[in-house]
Amino acid sequence: MQLKISDEAAAWYQSEMELTEGNSIRFFVRYGGCSTVQKGFSLGVSREEAEAEIGVQTNKKGITFYILEKDLWYFDGHDLVVEYNDTFGEPEFSYN
């Protein structure tokens, strides 16, 4: 599995969550919501320091974006791609 963040999406997170170089963003599984990969679950985002059990990570603009090993089941073998949607003015997730 890969975690891909576009430069525009990374800039949005940096601005909206007041991130500076060295900060971390965690993508995690939440119960409830709507997803194309897992019914009854959705993806959450929080500003958290990276933990030791990282399953996949990437770095953009000095920010570490990561998913813990225990949450990889949610992606069912898909990559997570986070891009910026100009129409809605926010990031959007796709699973490849």
Coordinates of N, CA and C in Angstrom, one line a residue:
M1 N 0.8 -1.2 0.0 CA 0.0 0.0 0.0 C 0.9 1.2 0.0
Q2 N 0.4 2.3 -0.7 CA 1.1 3.5 -0.8 C 0.2 4.7 -0.3
L3 N 0.8 5.7 0.2 CA 0.0 6.9 0.6 C 0.6 8.0 -0.2
K4 N -0.3 8.6 -1.0 CA 0.1 9.7 -1.9 C -0.6 11.0 -1.6
I5 N 0.1 12.0 -1.4 CA -0.5 13.3 -1.1 C 0.0 14.3 -2.1
S6 N -0.9 15.0 -2.8 CA -0.5 16.0 -3.8 C 0.0 17.3 -3.0
D7 N 0.8 18.0 -3.7 CA 1.4 19.2 -3.1 C 0.3 20.2 -2.7
E8 N -0.8 20.3 -3.5 CA -1.9 21.2 -3.1 C -2.6 20.7 -1.9
A9 N -2.8 19.4 -1.8 CA -3.5 18.9 -0.6 C -2.6 19.1 0.7
A10 N -1.3 18.9 0.5 CA -0.4 19.1 1.6 C -0.4 20.6 2.1
A11 N -0.5 21.5 1.1 CA -0.5 22.9 1.4 C -1.8 23.3 2.2
W12 N -2.9 22.6 1.8 CA -4.2 22.9 2.4 C -4.2 22.5 3.9
Y13 N -3.7 21.2 4.1 CA -3.5 20.8 5.5 C -2.6 21.7 6.3
Q14 N -1.5 22.1 5.7 CA -0.6 23.0 6.4 C -1.3 24.3 6.8
S15 N -2.1 24.8 5.9 CA -2.7 26.1 6.2 C -3.9 25.9 7.2
E16 N -4.8 25.0 6.9 CA -6.0 24.8 7.8 C -5.7 24.2 9.2
M17 N -4.7 23.4 9.3 CA -4.4 22.8 10.6 C -3.2 23.5 11.3
E18 N -2.7 24.6 10.7 CA -1.6 25.4 11.2 C -0.4 24.5 11.5
L19 N 0.0 23.8 10.5 CA 1.1 22.9 10.6 C 2.4 23.6 10.3
T20 N 3.5 23.2 11.0 CA 4.8 23.6 10.6 C 5.7 22.4 10.4
E21 N 6.9 22.6 9.8 CA 7.8 21.5 9.5 C 8.0 20.7 10.8
G22 N 7.9 19.4 10.6 CA 8.1 18.5 11.7 C 6.8 18.0 12.3
N23 N 5.7 18.6 12.0 CA 4.4 18.1 12.5 C 3.9 16.9 11.7
S24 N 2.9 16.2 12.3 CA 2.4 14.9 11.6 C 0.9 14.9 11.5
I25 N 0.4 14.3 10.5 CA -1.0 14.1 10.3 C -1.3 12.6 10.2
R26 N -2.2 12.1 11.0 CA -2.6 10.7 10.9 C -3.9 10.5 10.2
F27 N -4.0 9.6 9.3 CA -5.3 9.2 8.7 C -5.7 7.9 9.5
F28 N -6.9 7.8 10.0 CA -7.3 6.7 10.8 C -8.7 6.3 10.5
V29 N -9.1 5.1 10.9 CA -10.4 4.5 10.6 C -11.4 4.9 11.7
R30 N -12.5 5.3 11.2 CA -13.6 5.7 12.1 C -14.8 4.8 11.8
Y31 N -15.5 4.5 12.9 CA -16.8 3.8 12.8 C -17.9 4.7 12.3
G32 N -18.6 4.3 11.3 CA -19.7 5.2 10.7 C -19.2 5.9 9.5
G33 N -20.1 6.5 8.8 CA -19.8 7.2 7.6 C -19.9 6.4 6.3
C34 N -19.4 6.9 5.3 CA -19.5 6.3 4.0 C -18.2 6.2 3.3
S35 N -17.9 5.0 2.8 CA -16.6 4.8 2.1 C -16.8 3.8 0.9
T36 N -16.0 4.0 -0.1 CA -16.1 3.1 -1.2 C -15.3 1.8 -1.0
V37 N -14.5 1.7 0.1 CA -13.7 0.5 0.4 C -14.2 -0.3 1.5
Q38 N -14.9 0.3 2.5 CA -15.4 -0.4 3.7 C -16.7 0.1 4.1
K39 N -17.8 -0.6 4.0 CA -19.1 -0.2 4.5 C -19.1 0.0 6.0
G40 N -19.8 1.1 6.4 CA -19.9 1.4 7.8 C -18.7 2.0 8.5
F41 N -17.7 2.3 7.7 CA -16.5 3.0 8.2 C -16.1 4.2 7.3
S42 N -15.4 5.1 7.9 CA -14.9 6.2 7.1 C -13.5 6.6 7.5
L43 N -12.9 7.5 6.8 CA -11.5 7.9 7.1 C -11.5 9.2 7.9
G44 N -10.8 9.2 9.0 CA -10.6 10.4 9.8 C -9.2 11.0 9.7
V45 N -9.1 12.2 10.1 CA -7.8 12.9 10.0 C -7.5 13.6 11.3
S46 N -6.3 13.5 11.9 CA -6.0 14.2 13.1 C -4.5 14.6 13.1
R47 N -4.3 15.6 13.8 CA -2.9 16.1 14.0 C -2.3 15.4 15.2
E48 N -1.4 14.4 15.0 CA -0.8 13.6 16.0 C 0.6 13.3 15.7
E49 N 1.4 13.2 16.7 CA 2.8 12.8 16.6 C 2.9 11.4 16.1
A50 N 3.8 11.1 15.2 CA 3.9 9.8 14.6 C 4.2 8.8 15.7
E51 N 3.6 7.6 15.6 CA 3.8 6.6 16.6 C 4.7 5.5 16.0
A52 N 5.1 4.6 16.9 CA 6.1 3.5 16.4 C 5.5 2.5 15.5
E53 N 4.2 2.3 15.5 CA 3.5 1.3 14.7 C 3.1 1.8 13.3
I54 N 3.8 2.6 12.7 CA 3.4 3.2 11.4 C 3.5 2.1 10.3
G55 N 2.3 2.0 9.6 CA 2.2 1.1 8.5 C 2.7 1.6 7.2
V56 N 2.4 2.9 6.9 CA 2.8 3.6 5.7 C 2.9 5.1 6.0
Q57 N 3.8 5.8 5.4 CA 4.0 7.2 5.6 C 4.6 7.9 4.4
T58 N 4.4 9.2 4.3 CA 5.0 10.0 3.3 C 5.3 11.3 3.8
N59 N 6.2 12.1 3.2 CA 6.5 13.4 3.7 C 6.3 14.4 2.6
K60 N 5.6 15.5 2.9 CA 5.4 16.6 2.0 C 5.5 17.9 2.7
K61 N 6.3 18.8 2.2 CA 6.4 20.1 2.8 C 6.9 20.1 4.2
G62 N 7.7 19.0 4.6 CA 8.2 18.9 5.9 C 7.2 18.3 6.9
I63 N 6.0 17.9 6.4 CA 4.9 17.3 7.2 C 4.9 15.8 7.0
T64 N 4.8 15.0 8.0 CA 4.7 13.6 7.9 C 3.2 13.2 7.9
F65 N 2.8 12.5 6.8 CA 1.4 12.0 6.7 C 1.5 10.5 6.9
Y66 N 0.7 9.9 7.8 CA 0.9 8.5 8.0 C -0.4 7.8 8.4
I67 N -0.3 6.4 8.3 CA -1.4 5.5 8.7 C -0.8 4.4 9.6
L68 N -1.4 4.2 10.7 CA -0.9 3.1 11.6 C -1.1 1.7 11.0
E69 N -0.2 0.8 11.3 CA -0.3 -0.6 10.9 C -1.7 -1.2 11.2
K70 N -2.2 -0.9 12.4 CA -3.5 -1.4 12.8 C -4.7 -0.9 11.9
D71 N -4.5 0.1 11.1 CA -5.6 0.7 10.3 C -5.5 0.3 8.8
L72 N -4.4 -0.4 8.5 CA -4.2 -0.8 7.1 C -5.3 -1.7 6.5
W73 N -6.0 -2.5 7.3 CA -7.1 -3.4 6.9 C -8.1 -2.6 6.1
Y74 N -8.4 -1.4 6.6 CA -9.5 -0.6 6.0 C -9.3 -0.4 4.5
F75 N -8.1 -0.3 4.0 CA -7.8 0.0 2.6 C -7.9 -1.2 1.7
D76 N -8.0 -2.4 2.2 CA -8.2 -3.6 1.5 C -7.3 -3.7 0.2
G77 N -6.0 -3.4 0.4 CA -5.1 -3.5 -0.6 C -5.0 -2.3 -1.6
H78 N -5.8 -1.3 -1.3 CA -5.8 -0.1 -2.2 C -4.8 0.9 -1.7
D79 N -4.3 1.8 -2.6 CA -3.5 2.9 -2.2 C -4.4 4.1 -1.8
L80 N -4.0 4.9 -0.9 CA -4.8 6.1 -0.5 C -4.1 7.3 -1.3
V81 N -4.9 8.0 -2.1 CA -4.5 9.2 -2.8 C -5.3 10.4 -2.3
V82 N -4.6 11.4 -1.8 CA -5.2 12.6 -1.3 C -4.8 13.7 -2.3
E83 N -5.8 14.3 -2.9 CA -5.6 15.4 -3.9 C -6.5 16.6 -3.4
Y84 N -6.2 17.7 -3.9 CA -7.0 18.9 -3.6 C -8.1 19.1 -4.7
N85 N -9.3 19.3 -4.2 CA -10.5 19.5 -5.1 C -10.7 21.0 -5.2
D86 N -10.4 21.6 -6.4 CA -10.6 23.1 -6.5 C -12.0 23.5 -6.4
T87 N -12.9 22.7 -6.9 CA -14.4 23.0 -6.8 C -14.9 23.2 -5.4
F88 N -14.5 22.2 -4.5 CA -15.0 22.3 -3.1 C -14.0 23.0 -2.2
G89 N -12.8 23.2 -2.7 CA -11.8 23.9 -1.8 C -11.3 23.1 -0.7
E90 N -11.1 21.8 -0.9 CA -10.7 20.9 0.2 C -10.1 19.7 -0.4
P91 N -9.4 18.9 0.4 CA -8.8 17.6 0.0 C -9.9 16.6 -0.3
E92 N -9.7 15.7 -1.2 CA -10.6 14.5 -1.4 C -9.7 13.3 -1.5
F93 N -10.3 12.2 -1.0 CA -9.7 10.9 -1.0 C -10.1 10.0 -2.1
S94 N -9.2 9.3 -2.7 CA -9.5 8.2 -3.7 C -8.7 7.0 -3.3
Y95 N -9.2 5.9 -3.7 CA -8.5 4.6 -3.4 C -8.2 3.9 -4.7
N96 N -6.9 3.7 -5.0 CA -6.5 3.0 -6.3 C -6.0 1.6 -6.0

